[in-house]
PDB file of C-alpha atoms in Angstrom:
ATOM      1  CA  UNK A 178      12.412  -5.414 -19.751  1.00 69.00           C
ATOM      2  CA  UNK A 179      12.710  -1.928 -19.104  1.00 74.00           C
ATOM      3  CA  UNK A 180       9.099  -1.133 -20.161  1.00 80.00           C
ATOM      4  CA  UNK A 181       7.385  -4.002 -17.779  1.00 91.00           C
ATOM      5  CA  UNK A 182       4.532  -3.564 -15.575  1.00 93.00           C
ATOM      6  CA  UNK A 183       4.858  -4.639 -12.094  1.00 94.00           C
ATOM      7  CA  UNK A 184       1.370  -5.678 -10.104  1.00 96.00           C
ATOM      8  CA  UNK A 185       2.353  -5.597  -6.008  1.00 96.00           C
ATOM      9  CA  UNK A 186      -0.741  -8.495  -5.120  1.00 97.00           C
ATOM     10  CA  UNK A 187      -2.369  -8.783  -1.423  1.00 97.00           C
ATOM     11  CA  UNK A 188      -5.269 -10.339  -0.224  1.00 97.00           C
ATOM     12  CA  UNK A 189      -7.347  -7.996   1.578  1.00 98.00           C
ATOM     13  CA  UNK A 190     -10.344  -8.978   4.274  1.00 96.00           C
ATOM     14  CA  UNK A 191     -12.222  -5.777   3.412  1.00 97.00           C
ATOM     15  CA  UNK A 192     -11.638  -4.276  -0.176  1.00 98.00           C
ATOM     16  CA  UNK A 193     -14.158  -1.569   1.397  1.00 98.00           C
ATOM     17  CA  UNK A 194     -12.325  -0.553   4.122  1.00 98.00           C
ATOM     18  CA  UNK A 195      -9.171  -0.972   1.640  1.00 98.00           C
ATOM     19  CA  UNK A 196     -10.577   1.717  -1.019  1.00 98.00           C
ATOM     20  CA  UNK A 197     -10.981   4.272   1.875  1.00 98.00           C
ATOM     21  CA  UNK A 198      -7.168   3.915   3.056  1.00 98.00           C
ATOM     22  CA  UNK A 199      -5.592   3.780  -0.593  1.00 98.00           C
ATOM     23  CA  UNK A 200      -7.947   5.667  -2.579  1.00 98.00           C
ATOM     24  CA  UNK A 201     -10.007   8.607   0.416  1.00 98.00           C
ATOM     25  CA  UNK A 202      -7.119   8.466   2.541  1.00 98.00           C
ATOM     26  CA  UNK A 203      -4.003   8.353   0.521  1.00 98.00           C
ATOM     27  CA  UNK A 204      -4.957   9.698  -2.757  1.00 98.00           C
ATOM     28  CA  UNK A 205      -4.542   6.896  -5.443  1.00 98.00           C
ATOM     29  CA  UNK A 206      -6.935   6.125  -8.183  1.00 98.00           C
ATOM     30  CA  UNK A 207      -9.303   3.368  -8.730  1.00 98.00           C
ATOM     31  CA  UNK A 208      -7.887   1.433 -11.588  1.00 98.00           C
ATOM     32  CA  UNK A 209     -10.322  -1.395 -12.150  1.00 97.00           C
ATOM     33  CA  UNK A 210     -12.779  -3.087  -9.398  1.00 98.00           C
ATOM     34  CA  UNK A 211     -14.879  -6.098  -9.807  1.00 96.00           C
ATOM     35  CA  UNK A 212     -16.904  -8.305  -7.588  1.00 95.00           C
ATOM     36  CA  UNK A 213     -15.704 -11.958  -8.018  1.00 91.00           C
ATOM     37  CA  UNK A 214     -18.092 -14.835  -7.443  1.00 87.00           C
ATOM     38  CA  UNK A 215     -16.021 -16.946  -5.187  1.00 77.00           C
ATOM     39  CA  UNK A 216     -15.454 -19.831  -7.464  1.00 82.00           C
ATOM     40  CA  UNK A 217     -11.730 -20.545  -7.915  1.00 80.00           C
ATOM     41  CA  UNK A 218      -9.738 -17.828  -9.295  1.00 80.00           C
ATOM     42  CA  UNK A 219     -13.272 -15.701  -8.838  1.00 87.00           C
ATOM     43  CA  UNK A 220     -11.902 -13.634  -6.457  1.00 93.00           C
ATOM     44  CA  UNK A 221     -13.500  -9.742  -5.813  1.00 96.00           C
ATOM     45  CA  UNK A 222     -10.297  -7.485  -6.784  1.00 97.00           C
ATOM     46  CA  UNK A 223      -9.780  -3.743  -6.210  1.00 98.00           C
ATOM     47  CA  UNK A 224      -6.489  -1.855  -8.158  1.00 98.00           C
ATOM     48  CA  UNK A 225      -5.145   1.099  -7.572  1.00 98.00           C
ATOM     49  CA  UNK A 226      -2.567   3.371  -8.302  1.00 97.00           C
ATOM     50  CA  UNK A 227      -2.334   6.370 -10.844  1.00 96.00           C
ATOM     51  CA  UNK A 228      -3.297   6.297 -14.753  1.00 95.00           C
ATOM     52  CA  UNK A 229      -0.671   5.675 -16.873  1.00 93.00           C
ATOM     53  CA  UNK A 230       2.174   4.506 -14.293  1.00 93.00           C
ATOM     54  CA  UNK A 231       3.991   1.031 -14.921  1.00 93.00           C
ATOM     55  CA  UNK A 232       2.418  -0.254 -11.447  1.00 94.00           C
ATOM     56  CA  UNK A 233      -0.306  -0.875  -9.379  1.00 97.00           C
ATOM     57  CA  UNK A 234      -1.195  -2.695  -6.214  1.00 98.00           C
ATOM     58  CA  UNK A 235      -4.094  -5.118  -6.667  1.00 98.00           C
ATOM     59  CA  UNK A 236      -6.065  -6.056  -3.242  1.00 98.00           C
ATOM     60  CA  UNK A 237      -8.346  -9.393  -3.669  1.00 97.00           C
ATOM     61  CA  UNK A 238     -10.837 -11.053  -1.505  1.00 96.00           C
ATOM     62  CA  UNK A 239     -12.608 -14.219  -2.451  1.00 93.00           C
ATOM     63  CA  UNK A 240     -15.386 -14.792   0.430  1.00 88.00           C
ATOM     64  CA  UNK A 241     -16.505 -18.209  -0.612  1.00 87.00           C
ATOM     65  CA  UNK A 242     -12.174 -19.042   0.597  1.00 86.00           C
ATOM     66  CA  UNK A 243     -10.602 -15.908   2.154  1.00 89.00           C
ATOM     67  CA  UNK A 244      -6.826 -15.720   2.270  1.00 92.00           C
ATOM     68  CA  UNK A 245      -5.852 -14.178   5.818  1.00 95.00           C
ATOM     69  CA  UNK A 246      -3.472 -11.670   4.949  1.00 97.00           C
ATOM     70  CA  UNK A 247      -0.161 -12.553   7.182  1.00 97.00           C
ATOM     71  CA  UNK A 248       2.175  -9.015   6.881  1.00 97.00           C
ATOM     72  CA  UNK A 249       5.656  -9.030   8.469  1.00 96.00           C
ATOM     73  CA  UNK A 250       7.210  -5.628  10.183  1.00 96.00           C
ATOM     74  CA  UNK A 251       9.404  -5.629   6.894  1.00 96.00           C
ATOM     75  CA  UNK A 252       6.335  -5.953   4.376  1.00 95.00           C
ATOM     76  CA  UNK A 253       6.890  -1.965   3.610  1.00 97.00           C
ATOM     77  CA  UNK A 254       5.344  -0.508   0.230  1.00 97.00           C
ATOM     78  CA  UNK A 255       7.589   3.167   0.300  1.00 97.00           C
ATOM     79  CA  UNK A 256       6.632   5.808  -0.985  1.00 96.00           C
ATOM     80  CA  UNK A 257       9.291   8.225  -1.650  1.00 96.00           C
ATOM     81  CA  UNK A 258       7.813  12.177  -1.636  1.00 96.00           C
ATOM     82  CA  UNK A 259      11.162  13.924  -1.752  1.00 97.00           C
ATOM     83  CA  UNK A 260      10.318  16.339   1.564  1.00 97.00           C
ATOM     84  CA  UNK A 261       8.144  16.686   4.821  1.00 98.00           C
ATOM     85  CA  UNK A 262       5.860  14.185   4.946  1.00 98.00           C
ATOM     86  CA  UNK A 263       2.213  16.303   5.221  1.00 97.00           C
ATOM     87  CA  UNK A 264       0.644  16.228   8.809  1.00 97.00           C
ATOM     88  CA  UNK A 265      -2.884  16.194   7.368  1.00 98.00           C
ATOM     89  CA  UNK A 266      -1.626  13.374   5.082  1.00 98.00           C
ATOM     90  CA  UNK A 267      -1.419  11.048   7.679  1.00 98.00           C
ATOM     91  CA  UNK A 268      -3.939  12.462   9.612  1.00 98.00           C
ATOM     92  CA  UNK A 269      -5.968  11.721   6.833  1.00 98.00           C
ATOM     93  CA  UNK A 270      -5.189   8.011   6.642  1.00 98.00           C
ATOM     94  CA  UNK A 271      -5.762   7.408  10.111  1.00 98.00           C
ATOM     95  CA  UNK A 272      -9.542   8.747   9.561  1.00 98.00           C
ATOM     96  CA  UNK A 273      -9.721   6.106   6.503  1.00 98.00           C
ATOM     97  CA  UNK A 274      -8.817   3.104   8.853  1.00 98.00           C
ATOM     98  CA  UNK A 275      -5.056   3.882   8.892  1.00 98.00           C
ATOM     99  CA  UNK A 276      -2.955   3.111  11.889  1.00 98.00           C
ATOM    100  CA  UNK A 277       0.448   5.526  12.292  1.00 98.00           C
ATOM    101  CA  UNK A 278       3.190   2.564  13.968  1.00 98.00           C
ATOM    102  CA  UNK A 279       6.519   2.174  14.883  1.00 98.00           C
ATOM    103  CA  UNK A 280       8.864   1.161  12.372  1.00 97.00           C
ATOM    104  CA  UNK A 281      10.994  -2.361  12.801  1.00 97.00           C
ATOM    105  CA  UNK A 282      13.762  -0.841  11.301  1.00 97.00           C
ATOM    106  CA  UNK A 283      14.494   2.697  13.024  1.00 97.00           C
ATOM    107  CA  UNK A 284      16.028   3.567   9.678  1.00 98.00           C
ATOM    108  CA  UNK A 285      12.104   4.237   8.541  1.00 98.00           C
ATOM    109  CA  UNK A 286      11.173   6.255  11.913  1.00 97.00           C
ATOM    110  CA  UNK A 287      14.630   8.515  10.878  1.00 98.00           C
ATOM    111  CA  UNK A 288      13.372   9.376   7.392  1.00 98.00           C
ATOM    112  CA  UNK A 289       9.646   9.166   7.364  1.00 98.00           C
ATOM    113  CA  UNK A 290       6.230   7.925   8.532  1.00 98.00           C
ATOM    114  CA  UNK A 291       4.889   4.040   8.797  1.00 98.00           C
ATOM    115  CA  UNK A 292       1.566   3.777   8.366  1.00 98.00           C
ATOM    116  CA  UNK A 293      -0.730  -0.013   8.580  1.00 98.00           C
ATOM    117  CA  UNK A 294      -3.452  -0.448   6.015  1.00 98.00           C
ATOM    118  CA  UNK A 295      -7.006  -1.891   7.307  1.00 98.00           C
ATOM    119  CA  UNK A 296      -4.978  -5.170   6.681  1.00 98.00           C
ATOM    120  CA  UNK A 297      -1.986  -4.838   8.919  1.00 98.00           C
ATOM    121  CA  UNK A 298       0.472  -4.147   5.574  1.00 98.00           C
ATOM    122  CA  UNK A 299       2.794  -0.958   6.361  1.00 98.00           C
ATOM    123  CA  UNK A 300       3.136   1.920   4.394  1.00 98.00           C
ATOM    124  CA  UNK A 301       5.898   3.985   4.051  1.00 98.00           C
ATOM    125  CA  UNK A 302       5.799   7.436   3.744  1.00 98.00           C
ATOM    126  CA  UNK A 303       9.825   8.347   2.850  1.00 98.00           C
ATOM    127  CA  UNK A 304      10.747  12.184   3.184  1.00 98.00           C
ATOM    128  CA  UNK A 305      14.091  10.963   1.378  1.00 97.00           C
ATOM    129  CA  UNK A 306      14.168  11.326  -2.804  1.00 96.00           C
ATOM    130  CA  UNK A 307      14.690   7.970  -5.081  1.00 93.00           C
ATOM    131  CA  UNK A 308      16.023   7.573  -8.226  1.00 89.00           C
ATOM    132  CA  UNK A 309      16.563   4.222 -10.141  1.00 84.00           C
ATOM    133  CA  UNK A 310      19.432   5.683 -12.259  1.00 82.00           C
ATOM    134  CA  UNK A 311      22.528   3.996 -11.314  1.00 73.00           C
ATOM    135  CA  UNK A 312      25.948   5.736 -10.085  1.00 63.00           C
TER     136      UNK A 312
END
Protein backbone atom coordinates (compact mmCIF):
# COMPACT_ATOMS: atom_id res chain seq x y z
CA UNK A 1 0.00 0.00 0.00
CA UNK A 2 2.89 2.08 -0.04
CA UNK A 3 2.33 3.27 -3.66
CA UNK A 4 -1.57 4.39 -3.06
CA UNK A 5 -3.11 7.52 -4.09
CA UNK A 6 -4.94 9.45 -1.59
CA UNK A 7 -7.94 11.97 -2.97
CA UNK A 8 -8.70 14.64 0.20
CA UNK A 9 -12.76 15.24 -1.17
CA UNK A 10 -14.84 18.59 -0.22
CA UNK A 11 -17.78 20.00 -1.50
CA UNK A 12 -17.24 23.42 -2.52
CA UNK A 13 -20.19 26.28 -3.11
CA UNK A 14 -18.02 28.04 -5.70
CA UNK A 15 -15.40 25.84 -7.63
CA UNK A 16 -14.67 29.46 -9.20
CA UNK A 17 -13.85 31.20 -6.35
CA UNK A 18 -12.08 27.74 -5.25
CA UNK A 19 -9.60 27.70 -8.42
CA UNK A 20 -8.49 31.31 -7.52
CA UNK A 21 -7.50 30.33 -3.76
CA UNK A 22 -5.82 26.84 -4.64
CA UNK A 23 -4.63 27.32 -8.02
CA UNK A 24 -3.94 31.93 -8.43
CA UNK A 25 -3.46 32.17 -4.88
CA UNK A 26 -1.60 29.23 -3.60
CA UNK A 27 0.14 27.86 -6.53
CA UNK A 28 -1.24 24.28 -7.25
CA UNK A 29 -2.10 22.90 -10.60
CA UNK A 30 -5.29 22.17 -12.27
CA UNK A 31 -5.45 18.45 -12.47
CA UNK A 32 -8.73 17.71 -14.18
CA UNK A 33 -12.07 20.02 -14.17
CA UNK A 34 -15.40 19.15 -15.50
CA UNK A 35 -18.83 20.62 -15.37
CA UNK A 36 -21.28 17.96 -13.99
CA UNK A 37 -24.93 18.02 -14.98
CA UNK A 38 -26.51 17.76 -11.63
CA UNK A 39 -28.02 14.37 -11.98
CA UNK A 40 -26.88 12.04 -9.18
CA UNK A 41 -23.29 11.47 -8.94
CA UNK A 42 -23.15 14.42 -11.85
CA UNK A 43 -21.54 16.62 -9.76
CA UNK A 44 -19.12 19.73 -11.38
CA UNK A 45 -15.52 18.71 -9.85
CA UNK A 46 -12.30 20.76 -9.82
CA UNK A 47 -8.68 18.78 -8.73
CA UNK A 48 -5.77 20.09 -7.88
CA UNK A 49 -2.51 19.53 -6.71
CA UNK A 50 0.91 19.00 -8.59
CA UNK A 51 1.63 16.46 -11.63
CA UNK A 52 2.88 13.41 -10.70
CA UNK A 53 2.33 13.51 -6.72
CA UNK A 54 0.36 10.52 -5.00
CA UNK A 55 -2.47 13.18 -3.96
CA UNK A 56 -4.81 15.62 -4.77
CA UNK A 57 -7.70 17.49 -3.26
CA UNK A 58 -10.87 17.23 -5.35
CA UNK A 59 -13.56 20.20 -4.71
CA UNK A 60 -17.25 19.24 -6.13
CA UNK A 61 -20.40 21.14 -6.50
CA UNK A 62 -23.56 19.65 -7.85
CA UNK A 63 -26.13 22.75 -8.24
CA UNK A 64 -29.19 20.77 -9.08
CA UNK A 65 -28.40 19.36 -4.81
CA UNK A 66 -25.53 21.38 -3.25
CA UNK A 67 -23.78 19.89 -0.25
CA UNK A 68 -23.13 22.88 2.31
CA UNK A 69 -19.71 22.42 3.20
CA UNK A 70 -19.71 22.20 7.29
CA UNK A 71 -15.61 22.69 8.28
CA UNK A 72 -14.60 22.34 11.95
CA UNK A 73 -11.57 24.62 13.54
CA UNK A 74 -9.62 21.18 13.33
CA UNK A 75 -10.45 20.49 9.50
CA UNK A 76 -6.59 21.64 8.73
CA UNK A 77 -4.99 20.51 5.26
CA UNK A 78 -0.92 21.39 6.37
CA UNK A 79 1.30 22.15 4.36
CA UNK A 80 4.70 21.68 5.61
CA UNK A 81 7.41 24.29 3.71
CA UNK A 82 10.38 23.59 5.94
CA UNK A 83 11.05 27.64 6.77
CA UNK A 84 9.41 31.21 6.91
CA UNK A 85 6.26 31.08 5.66
CA UNK A 86 6.40 33.94 2.55
CA UNK A 87 4.56 37.28 3.44
CA UNK A 88 3.45 37.74 -0.18
CA UNK A 89 2.30 34.08 0.00
CA UNK A 90 -0.38 34.79 2.13
CA UNK A 91 -0.86 38.04 1.02
CA UNK A 92 -1.51 36.49 -2.07
CA UNK A 93 -4.27 34.17 -0.87
CA UNK A 94 -6.08 36.72 0.83
CA UNK A 95 -6.41 38.64 -2.72
CA UNK A 96 -7.80 35.12 -4.16
CA UNK A 97 -10.67 35.00 -1.50
CA UNK A 98 -8.40 33.76 1.34
CA UNK A 99 -9.06 34.70 4.90
CA UNK A 100 -5.67 34.69 7.35
CA UNK A 101 -7.51 33.27 11.06
CA UNK A 102 -6.68 32.30 14.29
CA UNK A 103 -5.76 28.88 14.85
CA UNK A 104 -7.96 26.52 17.44
CA UNK A 105 -5.02 24.93 18.45
CA UNK A 106 -2.22 27.64 19.37
CA UNK A 107 0.20 24.89 18.44
CA UNK A 108 -0.58 26.10 14.56
CA UNK A 109 -0.30 30.03 15.43
CA UNK A 110 3.43 28.85 17.12
CA UNK A 111 4.68 27.22 13.91
CA UNK A 112 2.90 28.74 11.01
CA UNK A 113 0.02 30.51 9.24
CA UNK A 114 -3.94 29.38 9.07
CA UNK A 115 -5.47 30.39 6.26
CA UNK A 116 -9.74 29.69 5.29
CA UNK A 117 -10.50 28.76 1.72
CA UNK A 118 -13.66 30.58 -0.04
CA UNK A 119 -15.37 27.60 1.81
CA UNK A 120 -14.48 28.12 5.41
CA UNK A 121 -11.81 24.87 5.25
CA UNK A 122 -8.34 26.01 6.94
CA UNK A 123 -5.15 25.81 5.51
CA UNK A 124 -2.10 25.35 7.09
CA UNK A 125 0.88 26.87 6.18
CA UNK A 126 3.66 24.87 8.65
CA UNK A 127 7.21 26.61 8.85
CA UNK A 128 8.17 23.18 10.65
CA UNK A 129 9.79 20.19 8.18
CA UNK A 130 7.86 16.60 7.89
CA UNK A 131 9.06 13.46 7.16
CA UNK A 132 7.04 10.13 7.09
CA UNK A 133 10.16 8.00 7.83
CA UNK A 134 9.78 6.51 11.14
CA UNK A 135 12.36 6.78 14.22
Amino acid sequence: MEAAHIRTARPSRDLDAAARFWIDGLGLSQLWRTTGDGSPGGNSLLMVGRPGASWHLELAHNALAPVEPRPTPEDLLVIYCAGPVPEALVARLEAHGGRRVTSHNPYWDRWGVTVEDPDGYRLVLSTRDWSNTLS
